[in-house]
Coordinates of C-alpha atoms in Angstrom, one line a residue:
Chain A
M1 CA -21.2 -27.4 12.8
D2 CA -17.3 -27.5 12.9
L3 CA -14.6 -25.1 12.5
S4 CA -13.3 -27.4 9.1
Y5 CA -16.5 -26.4 7.6
F6 CA -15.7 -22.7 6.9
T7 CA -11.8 -23.4 6.5
D8 CA -12.6 -26.0 4.1
K9 CA -14.7 -23.7 2.3
L10 CA -11.9 -21.1 2.3
S11 CA -8.5 -23.1 1.2
A12 CA -10.4 -23.9 -2.0
S13 CA -10.9 -20.1 -2.7
L14 CA -8.2 -19.2 -1.6
S15 CA -6.0 -21.4 -3.6
G16 CA -7.8 -19.9 -6.7
L17 CA -7.1 -16.5 -6.0
S18 CA -5.2 -15.1 -8.8
Y19 CA -3.1 -12.1 -7.9
G20 CA -1.5 -11.3 -11.3
E21 CA 1.0 -12.3 -13.8
Q22 CA 3.6 -10.2 -15.3
P23 CA 5.5 -9.0 -14.4
T24 CA 6.6 -12.6 -12.5
T25 CA 8.8 -11.0 -9.9
L26 CA 5.5 -8.3 -8.9
Y27 CA 3.4 -11.5 -8.2
E28 CA 5.3 -14.2 -7.8
P29 CA 6.4 -13.4 -4.5
I30 CA 2.5 -12.8 -3.2
R31 CA 1.4 -16.1 -4.2
Y32 CA 4.7 -17.1 -2.6
I33 CA 3.5 -15.4 0.7
M34 CA -0.1 -16.3 0.8
A35 CA 1.2 -20.2 0.3
L36 CA 2.9 -19.8 3.6
G37 CA -0.2 -21.2 5.0
G38 CA -0.9 -20.2 8.5
K39 CA -4.1 -20.6 10.7
R40 CA -6.5 -18.5 8.0
I41 CA -8.4 -17.3 11.6
R42 CA -9.2 -13.9 10.1
P43 CA -11.6 -15.4 7.3
V44 CA -12.3 -17.9 9.3
L45 CA -13.7 -15.3 12.0
T46 CA -15.7 -13.6 8.8
L47 CA -17.4 -16.7 7.8
L48 CA -18.5 -17.2 11.6
G49 CA -19.8 -13.7 12.4
A50 CA -21.8 -14.3 8.7
H51 CA -22.6 -17.7 9.8
L52 CA -24.7 -16.3 13.1
F53 CA -27.3 -14.8 11.0
T54 CA -27.3 -16.9 8.0
D55 CA -26.8 -19.9 6.1
E56 CA -25.4 -18.7 2.5
L57 CA -21.6 -18.4 2.6
D58 CA -21.0 -18.5 -0.7
A59 CA -20.8 -14.7 -1.5
V60 CA -19.3 -14.1 2.2
V61 CA -16.3 -16.0 0.9
K62 CA -14.5 -13.3 -1.6
P63 CA -14.8 -10.8 0.7
A64 CA -13.6 -12.7 3.6
L65 CA -11.0 -12.9 1.7
A66 CA -9.7 -9.2 1.9
T67 CA -8.9 -10.0 5.3
E68 CA -6.4 -12.3 5.0
V69 CA -4.4 -11.3 1.5
F70 CA -4.4 -7.3 3.9
H71 CA -2.9 -9.5 6.4
N72 CA -0.1 -10.9 4.8
F73 CA 0.3 -7.4 3.4
T74 CA 1.4 -6.5 7.0
L75 CA 3.1 -9.3 7.3
L76 CA 6.0 -9.2 4.0
H77 CA 5.8 -5.0 5.0
D78 CA 6.3 -6.0 8.4
D79 CA 9.3 -8.6 7.7
L80 CA 10.9 -6.4 5.5
M81 CA 11.1 -3.3 8.3
D82 CA 11.7 -5.8 10.8
Q83 CA 14.8 -7.1 8.3
A84 CA 12.9 -10.9 9.8
P85 CA 14.9 -13.7 7.6
L86 CA 12.2 -16.0 8.1
R87 CA 8.4 -16.0 8.2
R88 CA 6.5 -19.7 9.0
G89 CA 10.2 -21.6 8.5
Q90 CA 10.3 -20.0 5.3
A91 CA 12.8 -17.1 3.9
T92 CA 11.1 -13.6 4.0
V93 CA 10.1 -12.4 0.3
H94 CA 13.0 -9.1 1.1
E95 CA 15.3 -11.8 1.3
K96 CA 14.3 -14.3 -0.8
W97 CA 14.2 -11.6 -3.4
N98 CA 14.9 -8.3 -2.4
P99 CA 13.8 -5.5 -0.5
N100 CA 12.1 -3.1 -3.2
V101 CA 10.0 -5.9 -4.6
A102 CA 9.1 -6.7 -0.9
I103 CA 8.2 -3.0 -1.1
L104 CA 6.3 -3.4 -4.6
S105 CA 4.6 -7.1 -4.0
G106 CA 3.2 -5.4 -0.9
D107 CA 1.6 -2.3 -2.4
V108 CA -0.2 -5.0 -5.0
M109 CA -1.5 -6.8 -2.2
L110 CA -3.1 -4.0 -0.8
V111 CA -4.8 -2.9 -3.7
R112 CA -5.8 -6.9 -3.8
A113 CA -7.6 -6.9 -1.1
Y114 CA -9.4 -3.9 -1.8
E115 CA -10.4 -5.7 -4.9
L116 CA -11.4 -8.4 -3.3
L117 CA -13.8 -6.1 -1.4
L118 CA -15.9 -5.0 -4.4
D119 CA -18.9 -7.6 -4.5
V120 CA -20.1 -6.5 -1.2
P121 CA -23.8 -5.6 -2.3
P122 CA -23.8 -2.0 -3.6
H123 CA -26.2 -0.5 -0.3
L124 CA -23.1 -1.8 1.9
L125 CA -20.2 -1.4 -0.1
A126 CA -19.2 2.5 1.1
H127 CA -19.7 1.7 4.7
V128 CA -17.8 -1.9 4.4
L129 CA -14.8 -0.2 2.3
R130 CA -14.5 3.3 5.1
R131 CA -14.8 0.1 8.2
F132 CA -11.9 -1.2 6.0
S133 CA -10.0 1.9 5.4
Q134 CA -10.2 2.6 8.8
T135 CA -8.2 -0.8 10.2
A136 CA -6.0 -0.6 7.3
A137 CA -4.7 2.8 9.3
E138 CA -5.1 1.6 12.2
V139 CA -3.4 -1.6 11.8
C140 CA -0.3 1.0 10.2
E141 CA -0.6 3.5 13.3
G142 CA 0.3 0.2 15.7
Q143 CA 3.3 -1.1 13.6
Q144 CA 4.3 2.6 13.7
W145 CA 3.9 2.5 17.3
D146 CA 5.7 -0.4 17.6
M147 CA 8.6 0.4 16.0
N148 CA 8.9 3.8 17.7
F149 CA 8.6 1.9 21.0
E150 CA 12.3 0.2 20.2
T151 CA 13.8 4.0 20.9
E152 CA 11.4 5.8 23.1
T153 CA 13.1 5.3 26.3
E154 CA 9.2 5.7 28.4
V155 CA 6.4 3.6 27.2
S156 CA 3.5 3.6 29.4
I157 CA 1.2 0.4 29.9
D158 CA -1.6 2.6 28.3
Q159 CA 0.5 3.3 25.1
Y160 CA 2.0 -0.5 25.1
L161 CA -2.1 -1.8 25.2
D162 CA -3.2 0.4 22.6
M163 CA -0.3 -0.5 20.3
I164 CA -1.2 -3.8 20.7
R165 CA -5.1 -2.9 19.8
L166 CA -4.3 -1.2 16.7
K167 CA -1.9 -3.5 15.5
T168 CA -3.3 -6.9 16.1
A169 CA -6.6 -6.5 17.4
V170 CA -8.5 -4.1 15.5
L171 CA -8.3 -6.3 12.3
L172 CA -9.7 -9.4 14.3
G173 CA -12.5 -7.0 15.5
F174 CA -13.2 -5.6 11.3
A175 CA -12.9 -9.4 10.2
L176 CA -15.8 -10.7 12.4
E177 CA -18.2 -7.1 11.5
L178 CA -17.8 -7.7 8.1
G179 CA -18.9 -10.7 8.1
A180 CA -22.1 -9.6 10.4
L181 CA -22.7 -6.8 7.9
L182 CA -22.3 -9.6 5.0
A183 CA -24.8 -11.5 6.5
G184 CA -27.4 -8.9 6.9
A185 CA -27.0 -8.3 10.7
S186 CA -27.8 -4.9 12.4
R187 CA -25.4 -2.2 12.8
E188 CA -25.4 -2.6 16.5
D189 CA -24.8 -6.4 16.2
A190 CA -21.8 -6.2 14.2
D191 CA -20.5 -3.7 16.5
H192 CA -20.8 -6.3 19.2
L193 CA -18.9 -8.6 16.9
R194 CA -16.3 -6.1 16.1
Q195 CA -15.8 -5.4 19.8
F196 CA -15.8 -9.7 20.6
G197 CA -12.7 -10.0 18.2
V198 CA -10.3 -6.8 19.6
G199 CA -10.8 -8.6 23.3
I200 CA -9.9 -11.7 22.0
G201 CA -7.5 -10.5 19.8
L202 CA -6.1 -8.0 22.9
A203 CA -6.5 -11.7 25.3
F204 CA -4.0 -13.1 22.5
Q205 CA -1.8 -10.7 22.3
L206 CA -1.2 -10.6 26.3
R207 CA -1.2 -14.2 26.3
D208 CA 1.8 -14.5 23.6
D209 CA 3.8 -12.1 25.7
L210 CA 2.9 -14.5 28.5
L211 CA 4.2 -17.3 27.3
D212 CA 7.3 -16.1 25.4
V213 CA 8.0 -15.7 29.1
Y214 CA 6.5 -18.8 31.1
G215 CA 5.7 -20.9 28.0
D216 CA 6.5 -24.6 27.6
A217 CA 9.8 -24.4 25.1
A218 CA 8.8 -27.9 23.3
T219 CA 4.9 -26.8 21.8
F220 CA 5.7 -22.7 22.0
G221 CA 7.7 -22.5 18.8
K222 CA 9.9 -19.8 19.6
R223 CA 12.5 -19.7 21.5
V224 CA 11.6 -19.1 25.0
G225 CA 12.6 -15.6 26.4
G226 CA 13.6 -13.9 23.4
D227 CA 11.0 -10.7 24.3
I228 CA 13.5 -10.5 27.5
V229 CA 16.6 -11.2 25.4
S230 CA 15.7 -8.4 22.5
D231 CA 14.9 -6.3 25.5
K232 CA 11.4 -5.7 24.2
K233 CA 9.0 -3.7 26.0
T234 CA 6.1 -5.9 26.5
Y235 CA 3.2 -5.9 29.1
L236 CA 5.1 -7.7 31.3
L237 CA 8.5 -6.2 31.1
L238 CA 6.3 -2.5 31.2
T239 CA 4.2 -3.7 34.1
A240 CA 7.4 -4.6 36.0
Q241 CA 9.2 -1.4 35.5
A242 CA 6.0 -0.1 36.8
Q243 CA 6.0 -1.5 39.9
A244 CA 9.8 -2.4 40.9
S245 CA 11.2 -1.5 44.0
E246 CA 14.4 0.7 43.6
A247 CA 16.4 -2.6 43.8
Q248 CA 14.7 -4.3 41.0
R249 CA 14.6 -1.4 39.4
A250 CA 18.4 -1.4 39.6
T251 CA 18.1 -4.7 38.4
L252 CA 16.2 -4.8 35.4
A253 CA 18.4 -1.3 34.1
R254 CA 21.4 -3.7 34.5
H255 CA 19.9 -6.5 32.1
I256 CA 17.6 -4.4 29.6
G257 CA 18.8 -2.5 27.0
Q258 CA 22.5 -3.7 28.0
P259 CA 24.9 -5.6 25.9
V260 CA 24.2 -9.4 26.7
P261 CA 27.3 -11.8 27.2
D262 CA 24.5 -14.4 28.8
A263 CA 21.9 -14.4 27.5
D264 CA 20.5 -17.3 29.3
A265 CA 21.8 -15.2 33.0
K266 CA 19.7 -12.4 31.5
V267 CA 16.7 -14.1 31.2
R268 CA 16.7 -15.8 34.5
A269 CA 17.4 -12.3 36.1
V270 CA 14.5 -10.7 34.6
R271 CA 11.8 -13.5 34.9
A272 CA 13.4 -13.9 39.0
I273 CA 12.2 -10.3 39.5
Y274 CA 8.9 -10.9 37.5
D275 CA 8.5 -13.9 40.0
E276 CA 9.0 -11.4 42.9
L277 CA 6.6 -8.9 41.2
E278 CA 4.1 -11.4 40.5
I279 CA 3.6 -10.3 37.2
R280 CA 2.6 -14.0 35.6
P281 CA -0.7 -13.7 37.6
Q282 CA -1.2 -10.1 37.1
T283 CA -1.1 -11.0 32.9
E284 CA -3.2 -13.5 33.5
E285 CA -5.9 -11.7 35.3
L286 CA -5.8 -8.8 32.3
I287 CA -6.3 -11.7 29.9
N288 CA -9.3 -12.9 31.5
R289 CA -10.6 -9.9 31.9
H290 CA -10.4 -8.9 27.9
F291 CA -11.7 -12.5 27.1
L292 CA -14.6 -12.1 29.6
D293 CA -15.4 -8.5 28.0
A294 CA -15.0 -10.0 24.7
L295 CA -17.3 -13.0 25.9
Q296 CA -20.1 -10.3 27.1
H297 CA -20.1 -8.5 23.7
L298 CA -20.7 -12.2 21.6
E299 CA -23.6 -13.0 24.5
R300 CA -25.3 -9.3 23.5
V301 CA -25.5 -10.3 19.7
A302 CA -28.8 -11.5 18.5
A303 CA -28.2 -15.0 17.4
P304 CA -29.1 -18.5 18.3
E305 CA -26.8 -19.5 21.3
T306 CA -26.3 -22.7 18.9
R307 CA -24.4 -20.7 16.2
K308 CA -22.3 -18.9 18.9
K309 CA -20.6 -22.1 19.2
P310 CA -17.6 -22.2 16.9
L311 CA -17.1 -18.5 17.8
H312 CA -16.8 -19.9 21.6
Q313 CA -14.8 -22.9 20.2
L314 CA -12.2 -20.3 18.2
A315 CA -11.6 -17.9 20.8
L316 CA -11.0 -21.2 23.5
Q317 CA -8.6 -22.2 20.6
L318 CA -6.8 -19.2 20.2
L319 CA -6.3 -18.9 23.7
E320 CA -5.5 -22.4 24.5
R321 CA -7.6 -22.6 27.3
E322 CA -9.5 -25.9 28.2
Q323 CA -13.2 -26.4 26.8
Chain B
M1 CA -13.0 28.7 -18.6
D2 CA -9.3 29.5 -17.3
L3 CA -7.3 26.6 -16.5
S4 CA -6.6 28.8 -12.9
Y5 CA -10.3 28.2 -11.9
F6 CA -10.0 24.5 -11.5
T7 CA -6.6 24.6 -10.1
D8 CA -8.0 27.4 -7.5
K9 CA -10.7 24.6 -6.6
L10 CA -8.4 22.1 -6.2
S11 CA -5.8 23.7 -3.6
A12 CA -8.0 25.2 -1.0
S13 CA -9.7 21.1 -0.8
L14 CA -6.1 19.9 -1.3
S15 CA -4.4 22.0 2.2
G16 CA -7.5 21.1 4.1
L17 CA -7.4 17.2 3.8
S18 CA -6.4 15.1 7.1
Y19 CA -4.4 12.3 7.1
G20 CA -4.3 11.3 10.5
E21 CA -2.2 12.5 13.6
Q22 CA -1.2 10.2 15.6
P23 CA 1.8 8.7 15.7
T24 CA 2.9 11.8 14.2
T25 CA 6.3 9.6 12.7
L26 CA 3.1 8.4 9.9
Y27 CA 1.2 11.3 9.2
E28 CA 3.8 13.8 8.9
P29 CA 5.6 12.4 5.9
I30 CA 2.1 12.4 4.5
R31 CA 1.5 16.3 4.9
Y32 CA 5.3 16.7 4.0
I33 CA 5.0 14.9 0.6
M34 CA 1.5 16.5 0.0
A35 CA 3.3 20.0 0.9
L36 CA 6.0 19.5 -1.7
G37 CA 3.9 20.6 -4.7
G38 CA 3.6 19.8 -8.3
K39 CA 1.1 20.7 -10.9
R40 CA -1.2 18.5 -9.5
I41 CA -2.1 17.5 -13.5
R42 CA -4.2 14.6 -12.3
P43 CA -7.2 15.9 -10.2
V44 CA -7.3 18.6 -12.9
L45 CA -7.9 16.6 -15.4
T46 CA -10.3 14.6 -13.2
L47 CA -12.1 18.2 -12.8
L48 CA -11.2 18.6 -16.7
G49 CA -13.0 15.6 -17.9
A50 CA -16.1 16.5 -15.1
H51 CA -16.5 19.9 -16.3
L52 CA -17.1 18.5 -20.1
F53 CA -20.5 17.5 -18.8
T54 CA -21.3 19.6 -15.9
D55 CA -21.0 22.7 -14.3
E56 CA -21.4 21.5 -10.8
L57 CA -18.0 20.6 -9.9
D58 CA -18.1 20.4 -6.0
A59 CA -18.8 16.2 -5.7
V60 CA -15.8 15.7 -8.0
V61 CA -12.8 17.2 -5.9
K62 CA -12.5 15.0 -3.1
P63 CA -12.5 11.8 -5.7
A64 CA -10.0 13.9 -7.7
L65 CA -7.6 14.5 -5.1
A66 CA -7.9 10.6 -4.7
T67 CA -5.6 10.3 -8.1
E68 CA -3.1 13.2 -6.3
V69 CA -2.5 11.4 -3.1
F70 CA -2.3 8.0 -4.9
H71 CA 0.3 9.6 -7.4
N72 CA 2.3 11.4 -4.3
F73 CA 2.2 7.5 -2.6
T74 CA 4.2 6.3 -5.8
L75 CA 6.6 9.0 -5.8
L76 CA 7.0 8.4 -1.7
H77 CA 7.7 4.4 -2.2
D78 CA 9.3 4.9 -6.2
D79 CA 12.5 7.6 -4.4
L80 CA 13.0 4.9 -1.7
M81 CA 13.1 1.7 -4.1
D82 CA 15.1 4.3 -6.0
Q83 CA 17.2 5.4 -3.9
A84 CA 16.7 8.8 -4.8
P85 CA 17.8 11.6 -2.1
L86 CA 15.4 14.6 -3.8
R87 CA 12.0 15.1 -4.6
R88 CA 11.1 18.8 -5.7
G89 CA 14.4 19.9 -4.8
Q90 CA 13.8 19.0 -0.9
A91 CA 14.8 15.8 0.6
T92 CA 12.9 13.0 0.4
V93 CA 10.8 10.9 2.4
H94 CA 13.1 8.0 3.3
E95 CA 16.0 10.7 3.9
K96 CA 14.4 12.8 6.2
W97 CA 12.9 10.0 8.3
N98 CA 14.1 6.8 7.6
P99 CA 13.2 3.8 4.9
N100 CA 10.4 2.4 7.4
V101 CA 8.7 5.5 8.4
A102 CA 8.5 5.9 3.9
I103 CA 7.2 2.5 3.5
L104 CA 4.7 2.7 6.2
S105 CA 3.6 6.3 5.7
G106 CA 3.0 5.7 1.7
D107 CA 1.3 2.1 2.8
V108 CA -1.5 4.8 5.1
M109 CA -1.3 7.0 1.7
L110 CA -2.3 4.1 -0.4
V111 CA -5.8 3.4 2.0
R112 CA -6.4 7.2 2.1
A113 CA -6.3 7.2 -1.5
Y114 CA -9.4 4.5 -1.4
E115 CA -10.9 7.0 1.0
L116 CA -11.2 9.7 -1.3
L117 CA -13.0 7.9 -3.7
L118 CA -15.6 6.5 -0.9
D119 CA -18.1 9.2 -1.8
V120 CA -18.4 8.6 -5.0
P121 CA -22.5 7.6 -5.6
P122 CA -23.5 4.1 -4.5
H123 CA -24.3 3.5 -8.4
L124 CA -21.0 4.3 -9.7
L125 CA -19.0 3.1 -6.6
A126 CA -17.2 -0.4 -7.7
H127 CA -17.2 0.5 -10.9
V128 CA -14.9 3.5 -9.9
L129 CA -12.6 1.6 -7.4
R130 CA -12.8 -1.4 -9.9
R131 CA -11.1 1.1 -12.6
F132 CA -9.2 2.7 -9.8
S133 CA -7.8 -0.6 -8.4
Q134 CA -6.9 -2.0 -11.9
T135 CA -4.8 1.4 -12.7
A136 CA -3.1 1.2 -9.3
A137 CA -1.9 -2.3 -9.8
E138 CA -0.5 -1.6 -13.7
V139 CA 1.2 1.5 -12.1
C140 CA 2.7 -0.8 -9.7
E141 CA 3.6 -3.6 -12.3
G142 CA 5.2 -0.3 -14.4
Q143 CA 7.4 0.5 -11.6
Q144 CA 8.6 -3.2 -11.6
W145 CA 9.5 -3.3 -15.0
D146 CA 11.2 -0.1 -14.8
M147 CA 13.4 -1.6 -12.0
N148 CA 13.6 -5.1 -13.8
F149 CA 15.0 -2.8 -17.2
E150 CA 17.7 -1.4 -15.0
T151 CA 19.5 -5.4 -14.9
E152 CA 17.9 -6.6 -18.3
T153 CA 20.7 -7.2 -21.2
E154 CA 17.3 -7.4 -23.8
V155 CA 14.5 -5.0 -23.9
S156 CA 12.7 -4.7 -26.9
I157 CA 11.2 -1.2 -27.6
D158 CA 7.6 -2.5 -27.2
Q159 CA 8.3 -3.6 -23.8
Y160 CA 9.8 -0.3 -23.2
L161 CA 6.6 1.6 -24.3
D162 CA 3.9 -0.9 -22.5
M163 CA 6.4 -0.1 -19.4
I164 CA 5.7 4.0 -19.6
R165 CA 2.1 3.5 -20.5
L166 CA 2.0 1.2 -17.3
K167 CA 4.2 3.0 -15.2
T168 CA 2.7 7.0 -16.4
A169 CA -0.2 7.2 -18.8
V170 CA -2.8 4.9 -17.4
L171 CA -2.9 6.9 -14.4
L172 CA -3.6 10.3 -16.2
G173 CA -5.8 8.3 -18.4
F174 CA -7.9 6.7 -14.9
A175 CA -8.1 10.9 -13.9
L176 CA -9.8 11.8 -16.6
E177 CA -12.2 8.4 -17.0
L178 CA -13.0 9.3 -13.2
G179 CA -14.0 12.6 -13.6
A180 CA -16.7 11.9 -16.7
L181 CA -17.9 8.8 -15.0
L182 CA -18.5 11.6 -11.7
A183 CA -20.6 13.8 -14.0
G184 CA -22.8 11.2 -15.3
A185 CA -21.0 10.6 -18.9
S186 CA -21.2 6.8 -20.6
R187 CA -19.0 4.5 -20.7
E188 CA -18.2 4.7 -23.7
D189 CA -17.4 8.5 -23.2
A190 CA -15.3 8.0 -20.7
D191 CA -13.7 5.5 -21.9
H192 CA -12.6 7.7 -24.9
L193 CA -11.5 10.4 -23.0
R194 CA -9.2 7.7 -20.7
Q195 CA -7.4 7.2 -23.8
F196 CA -7.4 10.6 -24.7
G197 CA -5.5 10.4 -21.2
V198 CA -3.5 7.6 -21.9
G199 CA -2.6 8.8 -25.5
I200 CA -1.2 12.7 -24.1
G201 CA 0.7 10.6 -21.2
L202 CA 2.7 8.6 -23.4
A203 CA 3.6 11.4 -25.4
F204 CA 3.9 13.2 -22.2
Q205 CA 7.0 10.8 -21.4
L206 CA 8.6 10.1 -24.9
R207 CA 8.9 14.2 -25.0
D208 CA 10.6 13.8 -21.4
D209 CA 12.8 11.3 -22.8
L210 CA 14.0 13.7 -26.0
L211 CA 14.3 16.3 -23.3
D212 CA 16.9 14.7 -21.9
V213 CA 19.3 14.3 -24.7
Y214 CA 18.0 17.2 -26.7
G215 CA 16.3 20.0 -23.8
D216 CA 17.9 23.4 -23.5
A217 CA 19.5 23.1 -20.1
A218 CA 18.1 26.2 -18.8
T219 CA 14.8 25.2 -19.0
F220 CA 14.6 21.3 -19.0
G221 CA 15.3 21.7 -15.2
K222 CA 17.3 18.0 -14.8
R223 CA 20.9 17.7 -16.0
V224 CA 20.8 17.0 -19.8
G225 CA 22.4 13.8 -20.9
G226 CA 21.2 12.5 -17.2
D227 CA 19.7 9.5 -19.1
I228 CA 22.5 8.5 -21.2
V229 CA 25.6 9.1 -18.2
S230 CA 22.8 6.5 -16.3
D231 CA 22.7 4.2 -19.2
K232 CA 19.0 4.5 -18.9
K233 CA 17.1 1.9 -21.6
T234 CA 15.3 5.0 -22.7
Y235 CA 13.1 4.9 -26.3
L236 CA 15.7 6.7 -28.2
L237 CA 19.1 4.0 -26.9
L238 CA 16.5 1.1 -27.5
T239 CA 15.6 2.7 -31.0
A240 CA 19.2 3.7 -31.9
Q241 CA 20.4 0.0 -30.4
A242 CA 18.0 -1.8 -32.7
Q243 CA 18.9 0.6 -35.8
A244 CA 22.3 0.8 -35.5
S245 CA 24.9 -0.8 -38.1
E246 CA 28.3 -2.9 -36.8
A247 CA 30.4 0.2 -36.2
Q248 CA 27.8 2.4 -34.4
R249 CA 26.6 -0.8 -32.4
A250 CA 30.4 -1.4 -31.1
T251 CA 30.4 2.4 -30.5
L252 CA 27.2 2.2 -28.1
A253 CA 28.3 -0.4 -26.2
R254 CA 31.7 1.0 -26.0
H255 CA 30.0 3.8 -23.8
I256 CA 26.7 2.6 -22.5
G257 CA 27.1 0.3 -19.0
Q258 CA 30.8 1.1 -18.9
P259 CA 32.8 3.1 -16.2
V260 CA 32.6 6.9 -17.9
P261 CA 36.0 8.6 -17.3
D262 CA 33.9 11.7 -18.9
A263 CA 30.4 12.2 -18.5
D264 CA 30.7 14.8 -21.2
A265 CA 32.1 12.9 -23.9
K266 CA 30.4 9.4 -23.4
V267 CA 26.5 12.1 -23.8
R268 CA 28.7 13.4 -27.0
A269 CA 29.4 10.3 -28.3
V270 CA 26.2 8.7 -27.9
R271 CA 24.2 12.0 -29.3
A272 CA 26.6 11.7 -32.4
I273 CA 24.6 8.1 -32.9
Y274 CA 21.3 9.5 -32.5
D275 CA 22.1 12.3 -34.5
E276 CA 23.5 9.8 -37.4
L277 CA 20.5 7.3 -37.0
E278 CA 17.7 10.2 -36.8
I279 CA 16.2 9.5 -33.8
R280 CA 14.9 13.3 -32.8
P281 CA 12.5 13.5 -35.5
Q282 CA 11.5 9.4 -35.1
T283 CA 11.2 10.2 -31.7
E284 CA 9.2 13.3 -32.2
E285 CA 7.3 11.5 -34.6
L286 CA 6.1 9.2 -32.3
I287 CA 4.9 12.0 -30.1
N288 CA 3.1 13.4 -32.8
R289 CA 0.9 9.9 -33.6
H290 CA 0.4 9.5 -29.6
F291 CA -0.6 13.4 -29.7
L292 CA -3.1 13.0 -32.7
D293 CA -4.2 10.1 -32.0
A294 CA -5.0 11.3 -28.5
L295 CA -7.2 14.2 -29.8
Q296 CA -9.1 12.0 -32.0
H297 CA -10.5 10.0 -28.8
L298 CA -11.4 13.5 -27.3
E299 CA -12.6 14.7 -30.5
R300 CA -15.1 11.6 -30.3
V301 CA -16.5 12.6 -26.8
A302 CA -20.1 13.8 -26.7
A303 CA -19.5 17.2 -25.1
P304 CA -19.7 20.9 -26.8
E305 CA -16.4 21.9 -28.1
T306 CA -16.2 24.9 -26.0
R307 CA -15.8 22.4 -23.4
K308 CA -12.7 20.7 -24.9
K309 CA -11.0 23.7 -24.7
P310 CA -9.1 23.8 -21.6
L311 CA -8.2 19.9 -22.1
H312 CA -6.4 20.6 -25.7
Q313 CA -4.6 23.7 -23.3
L314 CA -3.8 21.6 -21.0
A315 CA -2.4 18.7 -23.3
L316 CA -0.9 21.4 -25.2
Q317 CA 1.1 22.8 -22.3
L318 CA 2.0 19.3 -21.0
L319 CA 3.7 19.0 -24.3
E320 CA 5.0 22.4 -24.5
R321 CA 3.9 22.7 -27.8
E322 CA 3.2 26.0 -29.3
Q323 CA -0.6 27.1 -29.3

């Protein structure tokens, strides 16, 4: 089964979703951000999680979209908090309208995400909503940690990994778990799938950190070195700071958190230290470890190997690895 | 049964609620705003709604608190949107912390409100959450209309009444409906109770508009005439504008929406026109109509008259009428 089978199933339903009509200042921004596109990875994961156990996916589509609406709610509020001007190359909601519209439209999106989950069979509903709520709160916790880290001087590597787990990985895990639960899988299988998703999410985020420094400018889509220029405490920087010699630490301190006359020189200097400390292979090793750990959880799921193939394929795509 | 029986039942549970621990920048603001106090009218209404049909209120307390957490979520985000410095005489969350903390703490409060509803019996859960979600979206719509009205030149009286219904009244209605549903009442009784709550809410908000102009400064708690000074489009102003003669309309236009050298003179001038047009008795009549309409819905609820007394009493208290 090709991935496009699942994305096609979603896109028809997604474009048919109604969020509300009046006042338009409340609902137009929701339609706007939902139409900006994206890979719809979360609902695809929900369908793939369900498809491990069943061919009956029609009842899974609407709850699957809850994860996409929720994800876009977090983007809307995060963009406002980060004062980001652009999202997928278009003006962000707080820029196109205003901050208040962004707050309130986001609030309604969170409500609509819950509503999309209410068609879940009654015997599963409380459990699904409890897991969704826990995940939603964790995503907020991750965003708060991320904002806290901007002004904190001491952030440990473990704190950073926990932040990206909360901010990014747990929602991928929940999306898969949701699919499994809806397809009637055991709680044990649903939890293995969740852990598969969390592992893939961690690997994906670490790879994003890596590409920021070592990616190909032509394919990465963002400015290479952007994290270094903005002093972002990534896995690479925190690891370098933890392993640096006195001299290297002094060099880092001269560049990180200081006004920058020459951004390219800053990127070169910090990357030189990363190279000396072999931060790249260390990061690749950690990505590998999370990827392999994720695959082990997928293996333990009691479903036919052939049905696991699309999940495997998607994980490889997400991490842009050779098949 | 005295009202204090119900408020006591709530306050123990409310102070025992746990919203989360880490990061403290996310959860401390929630504890802060929930501890600011208030009359806890919404969860009291839920208990009173349930008590019409049952003495078993223990299972109702936690879902009842969902309405209070939700209400405080709206206060938190509304205060940020309105840039209000104070809430119940204390610094608002965005003032005491910062706007981003207010956004994200509010988001988690909405999640926690949903979580408090998850103990509802499985056969009621989907219906309760659908009604809660509809109510939550309506409250957001009301807030958006309220903000829109600030910059719109033409607001009709019907639009204004619909705004206060959405922003204030529907949540009071839902709180009562929730209590009835949890106590096993019929959908019909639950809906009459909901309409009772909506009517009381409308009357309450109109009374608030009236007290702003005609209240006793010593007991009103806010500055008398504040709505006039800030050009707020209240029921009184919109009715006056609709009924004004050419000359009165010109006087209103000289004061409303203009820079004010003398706020007291502005309040006196606008109030003089209200007096000429008999806006006060007209408003009192509309309050009365909503109050009586509400009572008719309460009468139709199939529950013993004695059990309706506390609801009656609370409605009278809210409207500060003679018993």
